[in-house]
Each structure stands twice: as structure tokens, then as C-alpha cells.
Amino acid sequence: MNSSPTPRVRRFSRSVRRAVNSGHVVFAVGLLGAEWAMLLTSVVARSTDDPTLRHSGYRLMQVFALGGGIPFSVLSLISGVLLCLYTPWGLWKHLWIKVKIVLLLAVIVTGVGVVSQFVHRLMSASAPGGDADALPALQTWHLAAVIFQILALIVATALSVFKPAGKGARRSRTPVKPRTRDAEASSDRTGTPRRQPESADSR
Ligand code: HEM
């Protein structure tokens, strides 16, 4: 008879979970805010006739990336992974979390691989004596990349609230078990279930 005790799964306490989840929401939605600031600056830099304002706009974008985009995306990912590992959600069990992981990684790769490169090239092309002819193409690609990041973050936020294919889908797939004596024992006369152990979404 194997009597080795089942290893206890480490979980966040309710207050720690709420604290980490609050931080996660601040970082994730803060990232959306930083991207929005990047978009507004991109539109102003693209539409202004003032070369100084245009060049300053591209220099400011570097601040949004270093002070907002990069730290918020890394902190969103770390807090998200912690929430997966120390709550019943799990890292690769639910579709909404899988999609969010892919979306955030796509936002990070686009940020590091595309947006930051374009910001550098836009800064030099908009500088006095820079290759101003290259600006329109660079501006279009940069704008497209930032719009993609914003759409990905909006989808991730909606997924986090609606949690599709989470518990609802799971329940519908599980066959309804006929009520047994035990089930009767675990619910009171009115059929309301007695307090059940913690589920993924009980925060
Ligand atoms: C793409 C950027 C992301 C955004 C905008 C985002 C947004 C959110 C929001 C708004 C919530 C709160 C939902 C609620 O309280 O009902 C949440 C919860 C959660 N997020 Fe994210 N998230 C992002 C990325 C991630 C990633 C990459 C992971 C996993 C690695 C993740 C894992 C989770 C988990 C597990 C919860 C549930 C927390 C709980 O039940 O206590 N998120 N997210």
C-alpha cells in the first residue's frame, strides 16, 4: 500500500491572490495606456508640419517604451504566470489564458523587434539633416505595429473578463451525475450545495 502523502499544491491565500491580481491588472492595463500614448504621439508626429515637434515626438516614444511598454509587459507576464501557478487556473489548462500568453508574447516581440527599431529610424530620419523621404513608409509601418499591439491588449482584457472556454464550457462537457446519497449529504434540504472547496474563479 503506497502511503506517501499526496504533495500539497501551493496556492496563494485569498488576500495574496487579490493583491497579485490587482497588480496584474494595473500592469496589463497600464501597458495598454502606454501603447495608447505611443499611438497618439505617432498620429501627431505624422500629421504635424513642425519638424521640431515631429522629432520630439519620436524621442518621447522612447520614454514611453523604456518607462512603460517594457516594464509593464514584463510585469504583466510575471504576475500572469504567478497567478496561473498559484491559483487553480493553471498555466496551459484554459483557452483564455493560452490566448493571452500568445497575445502578450506577440506584443512583446512586436515591441522589441519592430516598434523600437522603427522609433530609432524615425528619430534619425526626423532629425535635422535626416532622410525625410524615408519618413512616410516608416511612419505607416510604425503606426500599424502600434495598432496591432493595442488590439491584442484589448482582446486580452476582454478575454480576462469573459474567460471563454473557462468553467462554463468545462461544466457543459461534464456529464451530469445522478444525485447519490453523498450528494444529498453534501447539500441541505433546499438542495443548495454546502460550501464547496476553492474553484479556479473563487477569488
Ligand atoms: C496580454 C495582456 C494581459 C491582459 C490585458 C490581462 C488582463 C487581465 C485582467 C483584466 C484580469 C482580471 C480578470 C478578473 O479579475 O476577472 C486578469 C486575470 C488573470 N490573468 Fe491576465 N492579462 C494579460 C496577460 C496575462 C498572461 C500572459 C497570463 C498568464 C501567463 C495571465 C493570467 C491571468 C490569470 C491566471 C488571471 C486570473 C486571476 C485570478 O483569478 O485571480 N494574464 N488578466
XYZ file of C-alpha atoms and ligand atoms in Angstrom:
246
model
C 0.000 0.000 0.000
C 1.666 3.301 -1.116
C 1.192 5.646 1.889
C 3.276 8.540 0.542
C 1.168 11.636 1.265
C -0.055 13.493 -1.867
C 2.131 16.588 -2.295
C 0.198 19.713 -1.208
C -0.305 22.111 -4.141
C 0.980 25.532 -3.064
C -1.707 28.207 -3.600
C -1.957 31.915 -2.945
C -4.106 32.852 0.023
C -7.194 34.858 -0.926
C -5.610 38.191 0.058
C -2.314 37.452 -1.710
C -4.251 36.360 -4.806
C -6.236 39.586 -4.794
C -3.055 41.627 -4.346
C -1.261 39.863 -7.207
C -4.363 40.055 -9.402
C -4.686 43.801 -8.702
C -1.042 44.300 -9.617
C -1.556 42.191 -12.732
C -4.494 44.330 -13.857
C -2.556 47.578 -13.192
C 0.463 46.355 -15.228
C -1.621 44.862 -18.044
C -3.967 47.806 -18.435
C -1.060 50.198 -17.798
C 0.606 48.612 -20.827
C -2.499 49.412 -22.852
C -2.220 53.019 -21.632
C 1.448 53.289 -22.642
C 0.613 51.927 -26.098
C -2.231 54.450 -26.423
C 0.184 57.290 -25.617
C 2.534 55.861 -28.283
C -0.352 55.865 -30.805
C -1.368 59.487 -30.055
C 2.233 60.684 -30.354
C 2.605 58.761 -33.618
C -0.503 60.450 -35.075
C 0.689 63.937 -34.006
C 4.233 63.349 -35.340
C 2.818 62.097 -38.627
C 0.349 64.968 -39.148
C 2.329 67.989 -37.927
C 4.246 70.341 -40.254
C 6.547 71.335 -37.378
C 9.800 69.315 -37.738
C 10.855 70.055 -34.132
C 7.555 68.736 -32.736
C 7.835 65.679 -35.004
C 11.374 64.849 -33.872
C 10.491 65.474 -30.197
C 7.537 63.123 -30.608
C 9.793 60.263 -31.706
C 12.225 60.977 -28.877
C 9.274 60.896 -26.427
C 8.232 57.480 -27.773
C 11.493 56.055 -26.486
C 10.460 57.233 -22.997
C 7.046 55.520 -23.360
C 8.792 52.283 -24.405
C 11.507 52.291 -21.704
C 9.282 53.680 -18.892
C 6.017 51.985 -19.832
C 5.943 49.353 -22.569
C 8.909 47.216 -21.497
C 8.451 47.186 -17.675
C 4.641 46.799 -17.850
C 4.791 43.942 -20.367
C 7.416 42.056 -18.341
C 5.496 42.626 -15.062
C 2.194 41.573 -16.721
C 3.802 38.337 -17.858
C 5.449 37.564 -14.498
C 2.277 38.357 -12.496
C 0.182 36.375 -15.014
C 2.407 33.302 -14.720
C 2.342 33.556 -10.909
C -1.469 33.764 -10.979
C -1.532 30.649 -13.152
C 0.895 28.664 -10.995
C -0.540 29.605 -7.575
C -4.279 29.548 -8.313
C -6.387 26.678 -9.664
C -6.325 28.243 -13.166
C -3.068 26.501 -14.189
C -0.749 27.706 -16.966
C -1.990 25.748 -20.003
C -5.455 24.472 -18.998
C -7.788 27.221 -20.187
C -8.141 28.643 -23.680
C -8.467 32.261 -22.491
C -5.133 32.053 -20.665
C -3.370 30.294 -23.568
C -4.557 33.013 -25.959
C -3.450 35.755 -23.536
C 0.029 34.235 -23.247
C 0.327 34.169 -27.068
C -1.040 37.737 -27.339
C 1.304 39.170 -24.712
C 4.326 37.431 -26.251
C 3.267 38.837 -29.655
C 3.027 42.333 -28.099
C 6.495 41.960 -26.536
C 8.101 40.622 -29.758
C 6.456 43.398 -31.819
C 7.655 45.957 -29.278
C 11.257 44.760 -29.171
C 11.516 43.542 -32.783
C 9.523 46.172 -34.677
C 8.393 49.250 -32.750
C 11.722 50.024 -31.056
C 13.606 49.590 -34.365
C 11.196 51.934 -36.131
C 11.389 54.515 -33.342
C 15.175 54.592 -33.731
C 14.925 55.012 -37.517
C 12.154 57.615 -37.193
C 14.296 59.593 -34.716
C 17.235 59.748 -37.143
C 15.064 60.337 -40.250
C 13.220 63.230 -38.495
C 16.415 64.776 -37.080
C 17.816 67.912 -38.809
C 19.672 66.637 -41.946
C 17.946 63.230 -41.663
C 16.460 61.243 -44.601
C 12.983 62.863 -44.506
C 11.924 60.934 -47.655
C 12.012 57.691 -45.662
C 9.572 59.089 -43.088
C 6.144 58.236 -44.666
C 6.901 54.482 -45.041
C 8.475 54.269 -41.580
C 5.531 56.152 -40.041
C 2.998 53.807 -41.679
C 4.719 50.617 -40.501
C 5.232 52.014 -37.008
C 1.568 53.045 -36.759
C 0.431 49.585 -37.976
C 2.611 47.837 -35.376
C 1.301 50.015 -32.512
C -2.334 49.496 -33.619
C -1.721 45.696 -33.641
C -0.355 45.881 -30.062
C -3.368 47.894 -28.873
C -5.869 45.496 -30.489
C -4.056 42.491 -28.949
C -4.238 44.072 -25.476
C -7.932 44.961 -25.865
C -8.677 41.335 -26.833
C -6.619 40.091 -23.860
C -8.520 42.363 -21.477
C -11.896 41.187 -22.810
C -10.767 37.534 -22.575
C -9.791 38.141 -18.944
C -13.247 39.411 -18.071
C -15.339 36.971 -20.128
C -12.987 33.972 -19.634
C -14.470 31.985 -22.566
C -13.936 28.205 -22.525
C -13.282 28.559 -18.820
C -15.534 26.979 -16.251
C -18.813 27.360 -18.302
C -17.533 25.265 -21.213
C -15.942 22.753 -18.859
C -19.194 22.229 -16.925
C -21.276 21.698 -20.072
C -18.868 18.983 -21.174
C -19.012 17.156 -17.853
C -21.905 14.676 -17.781
C -24.440 15.496 -15.066
C -24.006 12.865 -12.358
C -27.263 11.356 -10.964
C -27.836 12.552 -7.381
C -26.436 9.958 -4.943
C -26.768 9.620 -1.172
C -23.425 11.502 -0.805
C -24.681 14.358 -2.986
C -27.768 14.512 -0.747
C -25.481 14.545 2.327
C -23.448 17.446 0.917
C -26.399 19.712 0.230
C -29.113 20.958 2.595
C -32.855 20.352 2.339
C -33.368 23.158 -0.201
C -30.752 21.497 -2.463
C -28.328 24.420 -2.028
C -24.848 22.896 -2.030
C -22.954 23.225 1.193
C -19.750 25.326 0.975
C -17.572 23.663 -1.671
C -13.758 23.646 -1.759
C -11.942 26.520 -3.721
C -12.502 26.644 -7.565
C -10.405 28.498 -10.186
C -12.649 31.541 -10.155
C -13.427 31.828 -6.416
C -11.466 34.914 -5.531
C -1.935 40.460 -22.625
C -2.024 41.118 -21.568
C -2.951 40.778 -20.419
C -4.028 41.496 -20.013
C -4.543 42.792 -20.614
C -4.579 40.808 -18.838
C -5.665 41.278 -18.107
C -6.190 40.613 -17.024
C -7.318 41.102 -16.243
C -8.064 42.414 -16.509
C -7.573 40.180 -15.275
C -8.622 40.258 -14.145
C -9.818 39.490 -14.522
C -10.765 39.402 -13.343
O -10.401 39.726 -12.214
O -11.893 38.957 -13.617
C -6.637 39.093 -15.466
C -6.645 37.954 -14.699
C -5.790 36.937 -14.928
N -4.758 36.905 -15.838
Fe -4.242 38.307 -17.173
N -3.852 39.682 -18.573
C -2.848 39.620 -19.528
C -1.905 38.660 -19.661
C -1.891 37.517 -18.917
C -0.948 36.440 -19.112
C 0.167 36.441 -20.149
C -1.269 35.468 -18.205
C -0.610 34.132 -17.986
C 0.655 33.917 -18.123
C -2.424 35.937 -17.446
C -3.061 35.220 -16.444
C -4.149 35.676 -15.719
C -4.827 34.888 -14.676
C -4.488 33.473 -14.239
C -5.861 35.677 -14.192
C -6.928 35.279 -13.130
C -6.512 35.752 -11.809
C -7.421 35.255 -10.712
O -8.395 34.534 -10.966
O -7.118 35.599 -9.568
N -2.769 37.186 -17.903
N -5.801 39.390 -16.525
